[in-house]
Amino acid sequence: MKKLALHWQIIIGLALGLIYGIIATNSGWGSFTSDWIAPFGTIFINLLKLIAMPLVLSSLITGVASLSDIKKLSRIGGKTIGIYIGTTALAVTLGLISVNLIKPGDKVPDNMKEKLKLTYQKDAAKKANTVQKVKDRGPLQPLVDMVPSNFLNSASSNRNMLQVVFMAIFIGIGLIQIPKEKGKPVQQFFESLTDVVIKLVDIIMLMAPIGVFALIAQTINKVAGNNPSEILELLGALGYYMFAVIMGLIAHAAITYTGIMRLMTKMPLETFYKGIAPAQLLAFSTSSSGATLPVTMERCEEELGVSEEVSSFVLPLGATINMDGTALYQAVAAVFIAQTLNMSLDLSAQLTIVLTTVLASIGTAAVPGAGIVMLVIILESVGVPSAGIALILGVDRILDMLRTTVNVTGDATVAVIIADSEDQLNILTK
Ligand code: ASP
């Protein structure tokens, strides 16, 4: 019998997780789910995170070293960053169009506004505190943060992915500069490490349906608790806001990604979406583009035919700095909060949102819930009180799942475009 394609296996896990989650919430099985189901999701996500760092390091070193000259590196680097920033700016614009057309903030009942503010006040204050630390730093701090002073320190946390990216590019450049003979052992070591880690992705993905089942079940358990009627009330009050984010995300995928894919590559859309679907489903289930990265890389290389040289450079960079879904969501959320508080944002404020959002999304970590923390900075840049995030915290996880899916799709789209432009796309017809 032919084995069910991976994306179908994951979809089944996801659907069963959803059904179980709803039944569990209605039957009060909250602690059973946390004790006996959730750990499998945690193990699955830990396995993915475990290999993310070695994969980025080894594949990026190999990738840069195989570019064989600095000129090529800066050409691909420049193109990649240019497209990343361009697509993010488009995403923000689509988000702003969506929220200005739908005007979700005008549709929240007054009593609900008060209730939301009271319920989420404490959590909102905590997030605002985190961001205070970020804001107290100088303007060039993000640049300083990219350069680690101790490699082992930066490799100790997946939040420091950008430092590892820097380190890997740096080592790769060193490798190009020394005679080939001398560099060979180091290069071969990292090449073989990359192959081993990619194999580990295959092994981990055997567990994907169960992992996804557990992750979704626990997410519902956490969001709804033992009181499902509350989440329904929340969904009702914030329905238009969610609708505005979702419409923006769909428009971005349908217009921007489809458009550039058609215009700039020969990749059939069906092949692309079939190939990348497991990574998208994983992004949805884990809300973390960092944890999804190993799968995104594996799918791009093995299913979409992106060369290792391109994927190992474009994707780790994308997972850390390219977050179209997050940027779009941040723009919608900022305007929604302003609308709810009856503050109007003029054109210059909306332009400020475009600028700060593109920058904030670059600085957003590829982990669950990071987007809402950076939202505080955007709100303050246009004079909207950051305590306003209390209004949207209740439904943030659901939107996080969706925006992370778009983040990952964006990275894969750009990987295909860059590969094609460098003549390094080998579309596999299966
Ligand atoms: N969860 C998102 C990601 O990992 C970041 C965010 O928007 O919170 O891509």
Tab-separated table of C-alpha atoms and ligand atoms in Angstrom:
chain	number	residue	atom	x	y	z
A	1	MET	CA	0.000	0.000	0.000
A	2	LYS	CA	1.250	3.484	-0.846
A	3	LYS	CA	2.161	5.461	2.227
A	4	LEU	CA	0.009	8.512	2.912
A	5	ALA	CA	1.843	11.723	1.970
A	6	LEU	CA	3.401	13.505	4.929
A	7	HIS	CA	1.146	16.555	4.693
A	8	TRP	CA	-1.941	14.341	4.887
A	9	GLN	CA	-0.564	12.552	7.922
A	10	ILE	CA	0.008	15.896	9.611
A	11	ILE	CA	-3.437	17.197	8.624
A	12	ILE	CA	-5.021	14.119	10.198
A	13	GLY	CA	-2.990	14.667	13.393
A	14	LEU	CA	-4.074	18.285	13.389
A	15	ALA	CA	-7.764	17.491	12.880
A	16	LEU	CA	-7.745	14.809	15.567
A	17	GLY	CA	-5.957	17.216	17.925
A	18	LEU	CA	-8.653	19.781	17.263
A	19	ILE	CA	-11.480	17.319	17.903
A	20	TYR	CA	-9.807	15.965	21.015
A	21	GLY	CA	-9.072	19.502	22.256
A	22	ILE	CA	-12.701	20.569	21.922
A	23	ILE	CA	-13.993	17.432	23.635
A	24	ALA	CA	-11.368	17.745	26.392
A	25	THR	CA	-12.265	21.370	27.121
A	26	ASN	CA	-15.947	20.549	27.303
A	27	SER	CA	-15.326	17.555	29.541
A	28	GLY	CA	-12.872	19.266	31.900
A	29	TRP	CA	-9.898	17.054	31.004
A	30	GLY	CA	-7.493	19.986	31.261
A	31	SER	CA	-4.978	18.484	33.655
A	32	PHE	CA	-5.085	15.062	31.974
A	33	THR	CA	-4.204	16.774	28.692
A	34	SER	CA	-1.353	18.723	30.282
A	35	ASP	CA	0.039	15.645	32.061
A	36	TRP	CA	-0.361	12.948	29.439
A	37	ILE	CA	-0.792	14.510	26.004
A	38	ALA	CA	1.157	17.770	25.995
A	39	PRO	CA	4.570	16.172	26.767
A	40	PHE	CA	4.594	14.469	23.351
A	41	GLY	CA	4.185	17.867	21.708
A	42	THR	CA	7.000	19.252	23.846
A	43	ILE	CA	9.297	16.373	22.944
A	44	PHE	CA	8.553	16.851	19.249
A	45	ILE	CA	9.191	20.582	19.306
A	46	ASN	CA	12.336	20.114	21.418
A	47	LEU	CA	13.729	17.661	18.868
A	48	LEU	CA	13.222	20.204	16.109
A	49	LYS	CA	14.787	22.989	18.132
A	50	LEU	CA	17.658	20.716	19.068
A	51	ILE	CA	18.775	20.299	15.490
A	52	ALA	CA	18.017	23.851	14.330
A	53	MET	CA	21.259	25.363	15.634
A	54	PRO	CA	23.703	22.691	14.318
A	55	LEU	CA	21.847	22.702	11.007
A	56	VAL	CA	22.114	26.450	10.559
A	57	LEU	CA	25.770	26.440	11.525
A	58	SER	CA	26.880	23.540	9.380
A	59	SER	CA	24.772	24.208	6.319
A	60	LEU	CA	25.543	27.907	6.267
A	61	ILE	CA	29.286	27.343	6.591
A	62	THR	CA	29.123	24.799	3.783
A	63	GLY	CA	26.888	27.093	1.747
A	64	VAL	CA	29.145	30.129	2.046
A	65	ALA	CA	32.307	28.108	1.497
A	66	SER	CA	30.878	26.613	-1.672
A	67	LEU	CA	30.055	30.061	-3.051
A	68	SER	CA	33.797	30.246	-3.618
A	69	ASP	CA	34.005	34.002	-3.898
A	70	ILE	CA	32.949	36.983	-1.841
A	71	LYS	CA	31.395	38.773	-4.816
A	72	LYS	CA	28.847	36.025	-5.277
A	73	LEU	CA	28.108	36.029	-1.569
A	74	SER	CA	27.387	39.734	-1.508
A	75	ARG	CA	25.277	39.487	-4.668
A	76	ILE	CA	23.058	36.737	-3.252
A	77	GLY	CA	23.020	38.447	0.153
A	78	GLY	CA	21.964	41.773	-1.320
A	79	LYS	CA	19.209	40.238	-3.438
A	80	THR	CA	17.886	38.179	-0.544
A	81	ILE	CA	17.728	41.045	1.925
A	82	GLY	CA	16.220	43.351	-0.721
A	83	ILE	CA	13.380	40.914	-1.492
A	84	TYR	CA	12.829	40.204	2.184
A	85	ILE	CA	12.392	43.875	3.014
A	86	GLY	CA	10.287	44.551	-0.099
A	87	THR	CA	7.827	41.726	0.607
A	88	THR	CA	7.557	42.730	4.254
A	89	ALA	CA	6.707	46.310	3.278
A	90	LEU	CA	4.021	44.973	0.921
A	91	ALA	CA	2.634	42.784	3.703
A	92	VAL	CA	2.321	45.760	6.037
A	93	THR	CA	0.594	47.785	3.337
A	94	LEU	CA	-1.932	45.012	2.718
A	95	GLY	CA	-2.534	44.762	6.468
A	96	LEU	CA	-3.180	48.503	6.673
A	97	ILE	CA	-5.589	48.370	3.731
A	98	SER	CA	-7.459	45.491	5.332
A	99	VAL	CA	-7.797	47.110	8.765
A	100	ASN	CA	-8.788	50.504	7.327
A	101	LEU	CA	-11.478	48.920	5.179
A	102	ILE	CA	-12.898	46.560	7.799
A	103	LYS	CA	-12.520	48.976	10.751
A	104	PRO	CA	-12.718	46.220	13.378
A	105	GLY	CA	-12.027	48.613	16.270
A	106	ASP	CA	-15.351	50.394	15.795
A	107	LYS	CA	-17.207	47.122	16.198
A	108	VAL	CA	-16.135	46.077	19.700
A	109	PRO	CA	-18.951	46.686	22.238
A	110	ASP	CA	-17.982	49.146	25.017
A	111	ASN	CA	-18.609	46.725	27.874
A	112	MET	CA	-16.335	44.181	26.183
A	113	LYS	CA	-13.545	46.761	25.845
A	114	GLU	CA	-13.583	47.301	29.613
A	115	LYS	CA	-13.722	43.595	30.323
A	116	LEU	CA	-10.793	42.808	28.064
A	117	LYS	CA	-8.689	45.581	29.554
A	118	LEU	CA	-9.344	44.323	33.073
A	119	THR	CA	-8.765	40.649	32.275
A	120	TYR	CA	-5.490	41.075	30.421
A	121	GLN	CA	-4.094	44.123	32.235
A	122	LYS	CA	-1.455	42.155	34.145
A	123	ASP	CA	-0.201	40.142	31.156
A	124	ALA	CA	-0.069	43.288	29.063
A	125	ALA	CA	2.021	45.056	31.722
A	126	LYS	CA	4.457	42.139	31.773
A	127	LYS	CA	4.971	42.320	28.008
A	128	ALA	CA	5.394	46.093	28.140
A	129	ASN	CA	8.074	45.592	30.792
A	130	THR	CA	10.027	43.208	28.595
A	131	VAL	CA	10.016	45.734	25.853
A	132	GLN	CA	11.166	48.541	28.107
A	133	LYS	CA	14.530	46.803	28.292
A	134	VAL	CA	14.679	46.680	24.505
A	135	LYS	CA	13.823	50.352	24.237
A	136	ASP	CA	16.421	51.512	26.723
A	137	ARG	CA	19.170	50.417	24.361
A	138	GLY	CA	20.940	52.597	21.804
A	139	PRO	CA	19.923	52.695	18.135
A	140	LEU	CA	22.828	50.518	16.993
A	141	GLN	CA	22.325	47.876	19.658
A	142	PRO	CA	20.676	45.363	17.269
A	143	LEU	CA	23.852	45.499	15.168
A	144	VAL	CA	26.017	44.974	18.246
A	145	ASP	CA	23.800	42.083	19.323
A	146	MET	CA	24.474	40.315	16.072
A	147	VAL	CA	28.162	39.938	16.834
A	148	PRO	CA	28.746	37.455	19.663
A	149	SER	CA	31.767	37.652	21.927
A	150	ASN	CA	31.643	33.982	22.740
A	151	PHE	CA	30.444	31.379	20.345
A	152	LEU	CA	29.385	28.782	22.899
A	153	ASN	CA	27.273	31.378	24.641
A	154	SER	CA	25.371	32.247	21.493
A	155	ALA	CA	24.890	28.624	20.551
A	156	SER	CA	23.290	28.016	23.921
A	157	SER	CA	19.979	29.659	23.037
A	158	ASN	CA	17.897	29.433	19.887
A	159	ARG	CA	17.003	33.079	20.395
A	160	ASN	CA	20.534	33.904	19.304
A	161	MET	CA	20.077	32.446	15.853
A	162	LEU	CA	21.230	35.657	14.200
A	163	GLN	CA	24.556	35.439	16.057
A	164	VAL	CA	25.031	31.907	14.802
A	165	VAL	CA	24.170	33.053	11.280
A	166	PHE	CA	26.835	35.741	11.620
A	167	MET	CA	29.386	33.274	12.976
A	168	ALA	CA	28.712	30.757	10.210
A	169	ILE	CA	29.058	33.370	7.454
A	170	PHE	CA	32.255	34.580	9.086
A	171	ILE	CA	33.782	31.090	9.221
A	172	GLY	CA	32.602	30.463	5.641
A	173	ILE	CA	34.374	33.631	4.466
A	174	GLY	CA	37.541	32.487	6.238
A	175	LEU	CA	37.293	29.156	4.475
A	176	ILE	CA	37.081	30.809	1.060
A	177	GLN	CA	40.206	32.803	1.770
A	178	ILE	CA	42.572	29.946	2.633
A	179	PRO	CA	43.992	27.492	0.086
A	180	LYS	CA	41.440	24.834	-0.877
A	181	GLU	CA	43.647	21.989	0.324
A	182	LYS	CA	43.920	23.431	3.794
A	183	GLY	CA	40.216	24.188	4.135
A	184	LYS	CA	39.081	20.799	2.916
A	185	PRO	CA	38.895	18.908	6.242
A	186	VAL	CA	36.808	21.643	7.884
A	187	GLN	CA	34.534	21.946	4.877
A	188	GLN	CA	34.059	18.195	4.606
A	189	PHE	CA	33.288	17.953	8.306
A	190	PHE	CA	30.503	20.499	8.074
A	191	GLU	CA	29.223	18.969	4.827
A	192	SER	CA	28.828	15.619	6.438
A	193	LEU	CA	27.331	17.153	9.599
A	194	THR	CA	24.705	18.838	7.374
A	195	ASP	CA	23.819	15.498	5.790
A	196	VAL	CA	23.481	13.853	9.185
A	197	VAL	CA	21.215	16.596	10.505
A	198	ILE	CA	19.020	16.544	7.392
A	199	LYS	CA	18.618	12.801	7.951
A	200	LEU	CA	17.587	13.522	11.542
A	201	VAL	CA	14.826	15.773	10.198
A	202	ASP	CA	13.403	12.763	8.348
A	203	ILE	CA	13.484	10.699	11.521
A	204	ILE	CA	11.869	13.409	13.629
A	205	MET	CA	9.144	13.888	11.041
A	206	LEU	CA	8.043	10.289	11.579
A	207	MET	CA	6.678	11.589	14.835
A	208	ALA	CA	5.071	14.661	13.260
A	209	PRO	CA	1.415	13.491	13.267
A	210	ILE	CA	1.547	12.607	16.970
A	211	GLY	CA	3.540	15.714	17.823
A	212	VAL	CA	1.098	17.942	15.980
A	213	PHE	CA	-1.873	16.195	17.597
A	214	ALA	CA	-0.430	16.882	21.047
A	215	LEU	CA	0.547	20.474	20.259
A	216	ILE	CA	-2.897	21.393	18.950
A	217	ALA	CA	-4.691	19.622	21.809
A	218	GLN	CA	-2.599	21.492	24.365
A	219	THR	CA	-3.004	24.838	22.566
A	220	ILE	CA	-6.791	24.512	22.741
A	221	ASN	CA	-6.493	23.399	26.346
A	222	LYS	CA	-4.451	26.479	27.213
A	223	VAL	CA	-6.472	29.004	25.225
A	224	ALA	CA	-9.903	27.820	26.298
A	225	GLY	CA	-9.101	26.385	29.741
A	226	ASN	CA	-12.083	24.661	31.254
A	227	ASN	CA	-14.439	27.428	30.249
A	228	PRO	CA	-15.189	27.194	26.527
A	229	SER	CA	-18.025	29.710	26.661
A	230	GLU	CA	-15.501	32.427	27.504
A	231	ILE	CA	-13.422	31.781	24.393
A	232	LEU	CA	-16.588	31.902	22.279
A	233	GLU	CA	-17.450	35.289	23.752
A	234	LEU	CA	-13.918	36.467	23.042
A	235	LEU	CA	-14.005	35.197	19.479
A	236	GLY	CA	-17.316	37.004	18.991
A	237	ALA	CA	-16.021	40.342	20.266
A	238	LEU	CA	-12.713	40.167	18.420
A	239	GLY	CA	-14.104	38.429	15.352
A	240	TYR	CA	-13.757	41.441	13.059
A	241	TYR	CA	-10.202	42.064	14.210
A	242	MET	CA	-9.262	38.468	13.506
A	243	PHE	CA	-11.044	38.711	10.185
A	244	ALA	CA	-8.962	41.780	9.256
A	245	VAL	CA	-5.703	39.961	10.076
A	246	ILE	CA	-6.762	36.806	8.247
A	247	MET	CA	-7.913	38.717	5.155
A	248	GLY	CA	-4.587	40.538	5.051
A	249	LEU	CA	-2.648	37.283	5.366
A	250	ILE	CA	-4.677	35.609	2.626
A	251	ALA	CA	-4.276	38.641	0.359
A	252	HIS	CA	-0.528	38.650	0.945
A	253	ALA	CA	-0.173	34.980	0.093
A	254	ALA	CA	-2.508	35.213	-2.897
A	255	ILE	CA	-1.247	38.484	-4.351
A	256	THR	CA	2.356	38.972	-3.275
A	257	TYR	CA	3.658	35.410	-3.142
A	258	THR	CA	1.703	34.098	-6.087
A	259	GLY	CA	2.563	37.234	-8.059
A	260	ILE	CA	6.323	37.130	-7.516
A	261	MET	CA	6.429	33.387	-7.915
A	262	ARG	CA	4.696	33.652	-11.296
A	263	LEU	CA	6.720	36.627	-12.449
A	264	MET	CA	10.120	35.576	-11.238
A	265	THR	CA	10.257	31.779	-11.360
A	266	LYS	CA	9.212	28.806	-13.420
A	267	MET	CA	8.031	26.908	-10.358
A	268	PRO	CA	4.441	25.599	-10.755
A	269	LEU	CA	2.352	26.808	-7.800
A	270	GLU	CA	0.995	23.338	-7.166
A	271	THR	CA	4.478	21.868	-6.848
A	272	PHE	CA	5.433	24.664	-4.495
A	273	TYR	CA	2.469	24.302	-2.164
A	274	LYS	CA	2.587	20.513	-2.169
A	275	GLY	CA	6.276	20.556	-1.377
A	276	ILE	CA	6.130	23.141	1.366
A	277	ALA	CA	2.827	22.022	2.988
A	278	PRO	CA	4.424	19.979	5.821
A	279	ALA	CA	6.507	22.995	6.851
A	280	GLN	CA	3.423	25.220	6.753
A	281	LEU	CA	1.423	22.786	8.869
A	282	LEU	CA	4.265	22.576	11.325
A	283	ALA	CA	4.535	26.344	11.515
A	284	PHE	CA	0.809	26.436	12.230
A	285	SER	CA	1.082	23.817	14.974
A	286	THR	CA	4.223	25.137	16.661
A	287	SER	CA	3.856	28.920	16.127
A	288	SER	CA	7.601	29.041	15.719
A	289	SER	CA	9.430	29.615	12.469
A	290	GLY	CA	12.676	28.793	14.297
A	291	ALA	CA	11.476	25.318	15.259
A	292	THR	CA	10.099	24.811	11.747
A	293	LEU	CA	13.366	25.816	10.059
A	294	PRO	CA	14.894	22.322	9.741
A	295	VAL	CA	11.774	21.101	7.953
A	296	THR	CA	11.559	24.201	5.756
A	297	MET	CA	15.150	23.588	4.662
A	298	GLU	CA	14.652	19.911	4.049
A	299	ARG	CA	11.490	20.465	1.988
A	300	CYS	CA	13.011	23.285	-0.065
A	301	GLU	CA	16.041	21.192	-0.928
A	302	GLU	CA	14.478	17.804	-1.398
A	303	GLU	CA	11.012	18.610	-2.718
A	304	LEU	CA	11.369	21.978	-4.424
A	305	GLY	CA	14.844	21.521	-5.843
A	306	VAL	CA	16.448	24.578	-4.255
A	307	SER	CA	20.221	24.061	-4.125
A	308	GLU	CA	21.789	23.565	-0.734
A	309	GLU	CA	23.989	26.574	-1.362
A	310	VAL	CA	20.957	28.857	-1.649
A	311	SER	CA	18.671	27.250	0.912
A	312	SER	CA	21.341	27.168	3.595
A	313	PHE	CA	21.911	30.871	3.217
A	314	VAL	CA	18.429	32.227	2.470
A	315	LEU	CA	16.316	30.170	4.887
A	316	PRO	CA	18.117	30.602	8.239
A	317	LEU	CA	18.386	34.304	7.475
A	318	GLY	CA	14.689	34.392	6.555
A	319	ALA	CA	13.591	32.558	9.678
A	320	THR	CA	15.259	35.223	11.765
A	321	ILE	CA	14.642	38.451	9.864
A	322	ASN	CA	11.825	37.873	7.366
A	323	MET	CA	8.435	37.863	9.051
A	324	ASP	CA	5.770	39.075	6.665
A	325	GLY	CA	2.907	37.515	8.602
A	326	THR	CA	4.105	39.043	11.845
A	327	ALA	CA	4.576	42.482	10.293
A	328	LEU	CA	1.116	42.400	8.721
A	329	TYR	CA	-0.455	41.344	11.989
A	330	GLN	CA	1.408	44.039	13.927
A	331	ALA	CA	0.124	46.720	11.564
A	332	VAL	CA	-3.484	45.519	11.817
A	333	ALA	CA	-3.231	45.184	15.597
A	334	ALA	CA	-1.765	48.681	16.034
A	335	VAL	CA	-4.540	50.328	14.026
A	336	PHE	CA	-7.201	48.136	15.647
A	337	ILE	CA	-6.088	49.175	19.130
A	338	ALA	CA	-6.076	52.833	18.084
A	339	GLN	CA	-9.575	52.474	16.604
A	340	THR	CA	-10.843	50.797	19.762
A	341	LEU	CA	-9.492	53.632	21.880
A	342	ASN	CA	-11.138	56.147	19.515
A	343	MET	CA	-7.802	57.555	18.362
A	344	SER	CA	-7.484	58.272	14.682
A	345	LEU	CA	-4.197	57.647	12.914
A	346	ASP	CA	-3.484	59.994	10.027
A	347	LEU	CA	-1.458	59.179	6.942
A	348	SER	CA	1.870	60.088	8.506
A	349	ALA	CA	1.114	57.874	11.522
A	350	GLN	CA	0.277	55.020	9.171
A	351	LEU	CA	3.536	55.568	7.298
A	352	THR	CA	5.359	55.483	10.622
A	353	ILE	CA	3.655	52.150	11.221
A	354	VAL	CA	4.991	50.822	7.912
A	355	LEU	CA	8.526	51.819	8.806
A	356	THR	CA	8.565	50.703	12.449
A	357	THR	CA	6.752	47.478	11.635
A	358	VAL	CA	9.231	46.440	8.967
A	359	LEU	CA	12.068	47.090	11.425
A	360	ALA	CA	10.274	45.500	14.393
A	361	SER	CA	9.498	42.341	12.452
A	362	ILE	CA	13.186	41.997	11.618
A	363	GLY	CA	13.938	42.135	15.345
A	364	THR	CA	11.148	39.727	16.305
A	365	ALA	CA	12.426	36.359	17.532
A	366	ALA	CA	11.204	33.268	15.669
A	367	VAL	CA	9.367	31.905	18.703
A	368	PRO	CA	5.716	31.804	19.789
A	369	GLY	CA	4.251	35.103	20.914
A	370	ALA	CA	7.268	37.237	20.041
A	371	GLY	CA	5.254	39.413	17.669
A	372	ILE	CA	3.013	40.885	20.349
A	373	VAL	CA	5.997	41.991	22.428
A	374	MET	CA	7.429	43.992	19.550
A	375	LEU	CA	3.977	45.450	18.944
A	376	VAL	CA	4.524	47.597	22.028
A	377	ILE	CA	7.305	49.481	20.240
A	378	ILE	CA	5.080	50.123	17.230
A	379	LEU	CA	2.227	51.377	19.401
A	380	GLU	CA	4.504	53.783	21.196
A	381	SER	CA	5.944	55.094	17.945
A	382	VAL	CA	2.490	56.388	17.010
A	383	GLY	CA	1.478	57.470	20.499
A	384	VAL	CA	-1.032	54.696	21.249
A	385	PRO	CA	-0.895	53.456	24.868
A	386	SER	CA	0.834	50.087	24.954
A	387	ALA	CA	-1.560	48.835	27.639
A	388	GLY	CA	-3.891	48.468	24.638
A	389	ILE	CA	-2.384	45.088	23.871
A	390	ALA	CA	-4.626	43.802	26.671
A	391	LEU	CA	-7.433	44.051	24.118
A	392	ILE	CA	-5.958	41.470	21.777
A	393	LEU	CA	-4.002	39.104	24.036
A	394	GLY	CA	-6.856	36.629	24.380
A	395	VAL	CA	-6.815	35.604	20.738
A	396	ASP	CA	-3.132	36.104	20.063
A	397	ARG	CA	-2.179	32.448	19.971
A	398	ILE	CA	-4.627	31.693	17.180
A	399	LEU	CA	-3.306	34.552	15.074
A	400	ASP	CA	0.266	33.550	15.942
A	401	MET	CA	-0.352	30.166	14.329
A	402	LEU	CA	-1.569	31.818	11.142
A	403	ARG	CA	1.091	34.507	10.909
A	404	THR	CA	3.883	31.990	11.515
A	405	THR	CA	2.547	29.933	8.601
A	406	VAL	CA	2.817	33.000	6.382
A	407	ASN	CA	6.310	33.768	7.736
A	408	VAL	CA	7.533	30.333	6.718
A	409	THR	CA	5.798	30.479	3.319
A	410	GLY	CA	7.518	33.809	2.667
A	411	ASP	CA	10.959	32.385	3.425
A	412	ALA	CA	10.396	29.425	1.116
A	413	THR	CA	9.071	31.675	-1.669
A	414	VAL	CA	12.176	33.831	-1.541
A	415	ALA	CA	14.433	30.753	-1.465
A	416	VAL	CA	12.831	29.548	-4.700
A	417	ILE	CA	13.154	32.972	-6.322
A	418	ILE	CA	16.814	33.367	-5.388
A	419	ALA	CA	17.617	29.808	-6.473
A	420	ASP	CA	15.956	30.383	-9.829
A	421	SER	CA	17.724	33.687	-10.365
A	422	GLU	CA	21.063	31.991	-9.703
A	423	ASP	CA	20.229	29.062	-11.957
A	424	GLN	CA	20.190	26.806	-8.945
A	425	LEU	CA	16.599	25.599	-9.048
A	426	ASN	CA	16.191	22.061	-10.108
A	427	ILE	CA	12.424	21.492	-10.233
A	428	LEU	CA	11.819	17.845	-9.602
A	429	THR	CA	8.837	16.383	-11.337
A	430	LYS	CA	7.513	13.502	-9.327
B	1	ASP	N1	5.667	33.133	16.160
B	1	ASP	C1	6.221	33.921	15.110
B	1	ASP	C2	7.320	33.129	14.410
B	1	ASP	O1	7.986	32.338	15.000
B	1	ASP	C3	6.725	35.233	15.572
B	1	ASP	C4	5.556	36.049	16.069
B	1	ASP	O2	4.929	36.734	15.262
B	1	ASP	O3	5.219	35.969	17.248
B	1	ASP	O4	7.517	33.283	13.232
